[in-house]
Tab-separated table of C-alpha atoms in Angstrom:
chain	number	residue	atom	x	y	z
A	10	MET	CA	95.246	28.505	90.753
A	11	PRO	CA	94.486	25.121	89.273
A	12	HIS	CA	96.954	25.224	86.395
A	13	ALA	CA	99.852	25.824	88.780
A	14	GLU	CA	99.130	23.018	91.224
A	15	ASN	CA	99.954	20.067	89.010
A	16	GLY	CA	103.579	21.050	88.364
A	17	ASN	CA	106.288	19.038	90.063
A	18	MET	CA	108.223	22.091	91.288
A	19	THR	CA	105.758	22.657	94.146
A	20	GLN	CA	105.669	18.988	95.156
A	21	SER	CA	109.297	18.501	96.197
A	22	THR	CA	110.123	18.335	99.883
A	23	VAL	CA	113.375	19.018	101.675
A	24	ASN	CA	114.309	17.015	104.782
A	25	GLY	CA	110.755	15.693	104.898
A	26	ASP	CA	109.373	19.206	105.374
A	27	GLN	CA	106.404	20.595	103.525
A	28	PRO	CA	107.108	22.657	100.409
A	29	SER	CA	107.784	26.329	100.951
A	30	GLN	CA	104.757	28.627	101.181
A	31	PHE	CA	106.756	31.192	99.242
A	32	ILE	CA	107.500	28.734	96.409
A	33	LYS	CA	103.835	27.664	96.292
A	34	HIS	CA	102.767	31.312	96.129
A	35	VAL	CA	105.260	32.225	93.400
A	36	THR	CA	104.318	29.217	91.260
A	37	SER	CA	100.627	30.074	91.647
A	38	TYR	CA	101.152	33.157	89.476
A	39	PRO	CA	99.983	32.345	85.939
A	40	ALA	CA	103.044	33.928	84.306
A	41	VAL	CA	105.445	31.874	86.456
A	42	SER	CA	103.421	28.696	86.032
A	43	ASP	CA	103.266	29.152	82.264
A	44	SER	CA	107.034	29.795	82.205
A	45	ILE	CA	107.665	26.580	84.129
A	46	ASP	CA	105.401	24.673	81.731
A	47	ALA	CA	107.266	26.165	78.766
A	48	ILE	CA	110.631	25.153	80.230
A	49	GLU	CA	109.388	21.620	80.906
A	50	ALA	CA	108.000	21.374	77.346
A	51	ASN	CA	111.248	22.587	75.740
A	52	PRO	CA	113.742	19.780	75.069
A	53	TYR	CA	116.675	21.879	76.319
A	54	GLY	CA	114.763	22.929	79.422
A	55	LYS	CA	113.736	19.333	80.074
A	56	LYS	CA	117.371	18.205	79.753
A	57	GLY	CA	118.478	20.944	82.180
A	58	LEU	CA	115.865	19.837	84.706
A	59	GLU	CA	116.961	16.214	84.319
A	60	LEU	CA	120.595	17.216	84.919
A	61	ALA	CA	119.637	19.226	88.003
A	62	SER	CA	117.585	16.310	89.309
A	63	GLY	CA	120.507	13.961	88.697
A	64	VAL	CA	122.904	16.239	90.572
A	65	ARG	CA	120.452	16.436	93.436
A	66	ALA	CA	120.101	12.633	93.566
A	67	LYS	CA	123.865	12.016	93.436
A	68	VAL	CA	125.218	14.928	95.472
A	69	VAL	CA	122.548	16.485	97.687
A	70	ASP	CA	120.438	13.489	98.755
A	71	PRO	CA	123.391	11.521	100.242
A	72	VAL	CA	124.416	14.556	102.311
A	73	LEU	CA	120.918	15.358	103.647
A	74	PRO	CA	121.020	12.904	106.600
A	75	TYR	CA	124.205	14.605	107.872
A	76	ALA	CA	122.582	18.049	107.585
A	77	GLU	CA	119.467	17.017	109.507
A	78	ARG	CA	120.747	17.954	112.957
A	79	PRO	CA	122.176	21.409	112.016
A	80	TYR	CA	119.031	22.077	110.019
A	81	GLY	CA	116.982	21.397	113.154
A	82	TYR	CA	118.617	24.428	114.794
A	83	ILE	CA	117.840	26.839	111.960
A	84	LYS	CA	114.491	25.328	110.953
A	85	PRO	CA	112.366	27.851	112.937
A	86	TYR	CA	114.248	30.733	111.344
A	87	VAL	CA	113.834	29.281	107.863
A	88	GLN	CA	110.120	28.770	108.464
A	89	ARG	CA	109.757	32.343	109.742
A	90	ALA	CA	111.635	33.699	106.718
A	91	ASP	CA	109.368	31.633	104.469
A	92	THR	CA	106.267	33.011	106.205
A	93	LEU	CA	107.551	36.586	105.909
A	94	ALA	CA	108.365	36.102	102.237
A	95	ASP	CA	104.883	34.682	101.623
A	96	SER	CA	103.225	37.596	103.425
A	97	GLY	CA	105.369	39.973	101.365
A	98	LEU	CA	104.019	38.343	98.219
A	99	GLY	CA	100.519	38.809	99.636
A	100	LYS	CA	101.182	42.530	99.910
A	101	ILE	CA	102.504	42.586	96.345
A	102	ASP	CA	99.315	40.792	95.235
A	103	ALA	CA	97.197	43.442	96.935
A	104	ARG	CA	99.164	46.319	95.451
A	105	TYR	CA	99.661	44.900	91.939
A	106	PRO	CA	96.634	42.765	91.037
A	107	ILE	CA	97.990	42.325	87.507
A	108	MET	CA	100.266	39.602	88.925
A	109	LYS	CA	97.243	37.302	89.280
A	110	GLN	CA	95.977	37.877	85.743
A	111	ASP	CA	96.399	35.480	82.860
A	112	THR	CA	99.727	35.597	81.023
A	113	ARG	CA	98.100	36.806	77.791
A	114	GLN	CA	96.426	39.690	79.631
A	115	ILE	CA	99.738	40.696	81.226
A	116	LYS	CA	101.465	40.561	77.841
A	117	SER	CA	98.782	42.689	76.172
A	118	SER	CA	98.893	45.236	79.022
A	119	ILE	CA	102.670	45.545	78.715
A	120	LEU	CA	102.490	45.899	74.937
A	121	ASP	CA	99.759	48.540	75.228
A	122	LEU	CA	101.911	50.476	77.663
A	123	ALA	CA	105.037	50.088	75.524
A	124	PHE	CA	103.344	51.284	72.341
A	125	MET	CA	101.355	54.055	74.025
A	126	PRO	CA	103.842	56.814	73.035
A	127	LEU	CA	103.653	55.766	69.371
A	128	ARG	CA	99.872	55.565	69.494
A	129	MET	CA	99.650	58.994	71.170
A	130	ALA	CA	102.048	60.517	68.623
A	131	ASN	CA	100.013	59.074	65.772
A	132	GLU	CA	96.765	60.416	67.279
A	133	GLY	CA	98.404	63.829	67.727
A	134	LYS	CA	99.607	63.829	64.133
A	135	ASP	CA	96.130	62.903	62.891
A	136	TYR	CA	94.599	65.652	65.035
A	137	LEU	CA	96.999	68.263	63.655
A	138	ILE	CA	96.454	67.217	60.043
A	139	GLU	CA	92.674	67.220	60.499
A	140	THR	CA	92.706	70.610	62.209
A	141	TYR	CA	94.963	72.068	59.523
A	142	GLY	CA	92.666	70.719	56.800
A	143	LYS	CA	89.617	72.315	58.418
A	144	GLU	CA	91.395	75.643	58.858
A	145	TYR	CA	92.726	75.580	55.279
A	146	LYS	CA	89.159	75.159	53.993
A	147	LYS	CA	87.932	77.986	56.232
A	148	CYS	CA	90.619	80.372	54.944
A	149	GLY	CA	89.443	79.813	51.351
A	150	GLY	CA	91.518	79.917	48.245
A	151	ASP	CA	94.677	78.136	47.331
A	152	GLY	CA	98.209	79.335	47.677
A	153	TYR	CA	100.752	80.415	50.171
A	154	VAL	CA	98.642	83.080	51.872
A	155	ALA	CA	95.789	80.650	52.613
A	156	GLY	CA	98.333	78.061	53.789
A	157	GLY	CA	99.999	80.613	56.058
A	158	LYS	CA	96.653	81.672	57.542
A	159	ALA	CA	95.758	78.004	58.076
A	160	VAL	CA	99.056	77.388	59.891
A	161	VAL	CA	98.502	80.352	62.214
A	162	THR	CA	94.863	79.499	62.947
A	163	THR	CA	95.772	75.821	63.435
A	164	GLY	CA	98.303	76.892	66.067
A	165	LEU	CA	95.661	79.014	67.780
A	166	VAL	CA	93.070	76.211	67.706
A	167	VAL	CA	95.537	73.647	69.063
A	168	THR	CA	96.611	76.046	71.810
A	169	SER	CA	92.983	76.758	72.679
A	170	ASP	CA	92.149	73.032	72.812
A	171	GLY	CA	95.220	72.343	74.941
A	172	LEU	CA	94.355	75.087	77.411
A	173	ALA	CA	90.741	73.875	77.598
A	174	TRP	CA	91.946	70.363	78.390
A	175	LEU	CA	94.365	71.714	81.005
A	176	ALA	CA	91.587	73.773	82.620
A	177	THR	CA	89.277	70.758	82.926
A	178	TYR	CA	92.142	68.640	84.299
A	179	LEU	CA	93.074	71.267	86.889
A	180	ASN	CA	89.435	71.782	87.904
A	181	ARG	CA	89.008	68.041	88.411
A	182	LYS	CA	92.178	67.898	90.548
A	183	LYS	CA	91.012	70.963	92.469
A	184	GLU	CA	87.735	69.205	93.309
A	185	GLU	CA	89.614	66.041	94.325
A	186	GLY	CA	91.856	68.161	96.551
A	187	LYS	CA	88.857	69.828	98.173
A	188	ASP	CA	87.290	66.429	98.838
A	189	ALA	CA	90.523	65.081	100.318
A	190	ALA	CA	90.942	68.169	102.499
A	191	LYS	CA	87.364	67.851	103.698
A	192	GLN	CA	87.845	64.170	104.568
A	193	THR	CA	91.087	64.912	106.404
A	194	LYS	CA	89.444	67.740	108.320
A	195	GLU	CA	86.578	65.443	109.346
A	196	GLN	CA	89.020	62.741	110.445
A	197	VAL	CA	91.026	65.213	112.520
A	198	GLN	CA	87.861	66.575	114.137
A	199	GLU	CA	86.638	63.045	114.838
A	200	LYS	CA	89.955	62.116	116.488
A	201	ALA	CA	89.906	65.341	118.480
A	202	ASN	CA	86.395	64.614	119.743
A	203	ASN	CA	87.333	61.088	120.837
């Protein structure tokens, strides 16, 4: 992704090696790339990165030539681990395509999911109030008797609607199950014939 490739976190090399495939893959996610940009734009984050870079220049870089020979022994294992980690991220990408979406889209999806119970409760409340209002008008008259009849008929209507929804849901799942069973049966017969 173009916005992730100009950051300096993917450009660093260790012992003259190419940057990690895993690190490149992780920083290609828009949410991670935007987080890195936010940290680099923040004065405290920028200061932390400068301190880390200073520690690396003063402590790690002088020691790297001495670690070159031992690193040569484990280099194939590190590269294999990097390749496995990158392929694991590829599987995550295939299973959860939301990871590749823009940060704003991810945020809106999470907020929609988080507020779904409140939204559903509000829709349920509105449905009950509307149904009660209709039933109260049907019962005619004002008073406790009409209100009591409206409460009872509202309960019956809501129960009827709920059972109708459940019946359509179960019928749809029944059809999906029949289709899956049919496909499995065909696959088994095809394997048996071969």
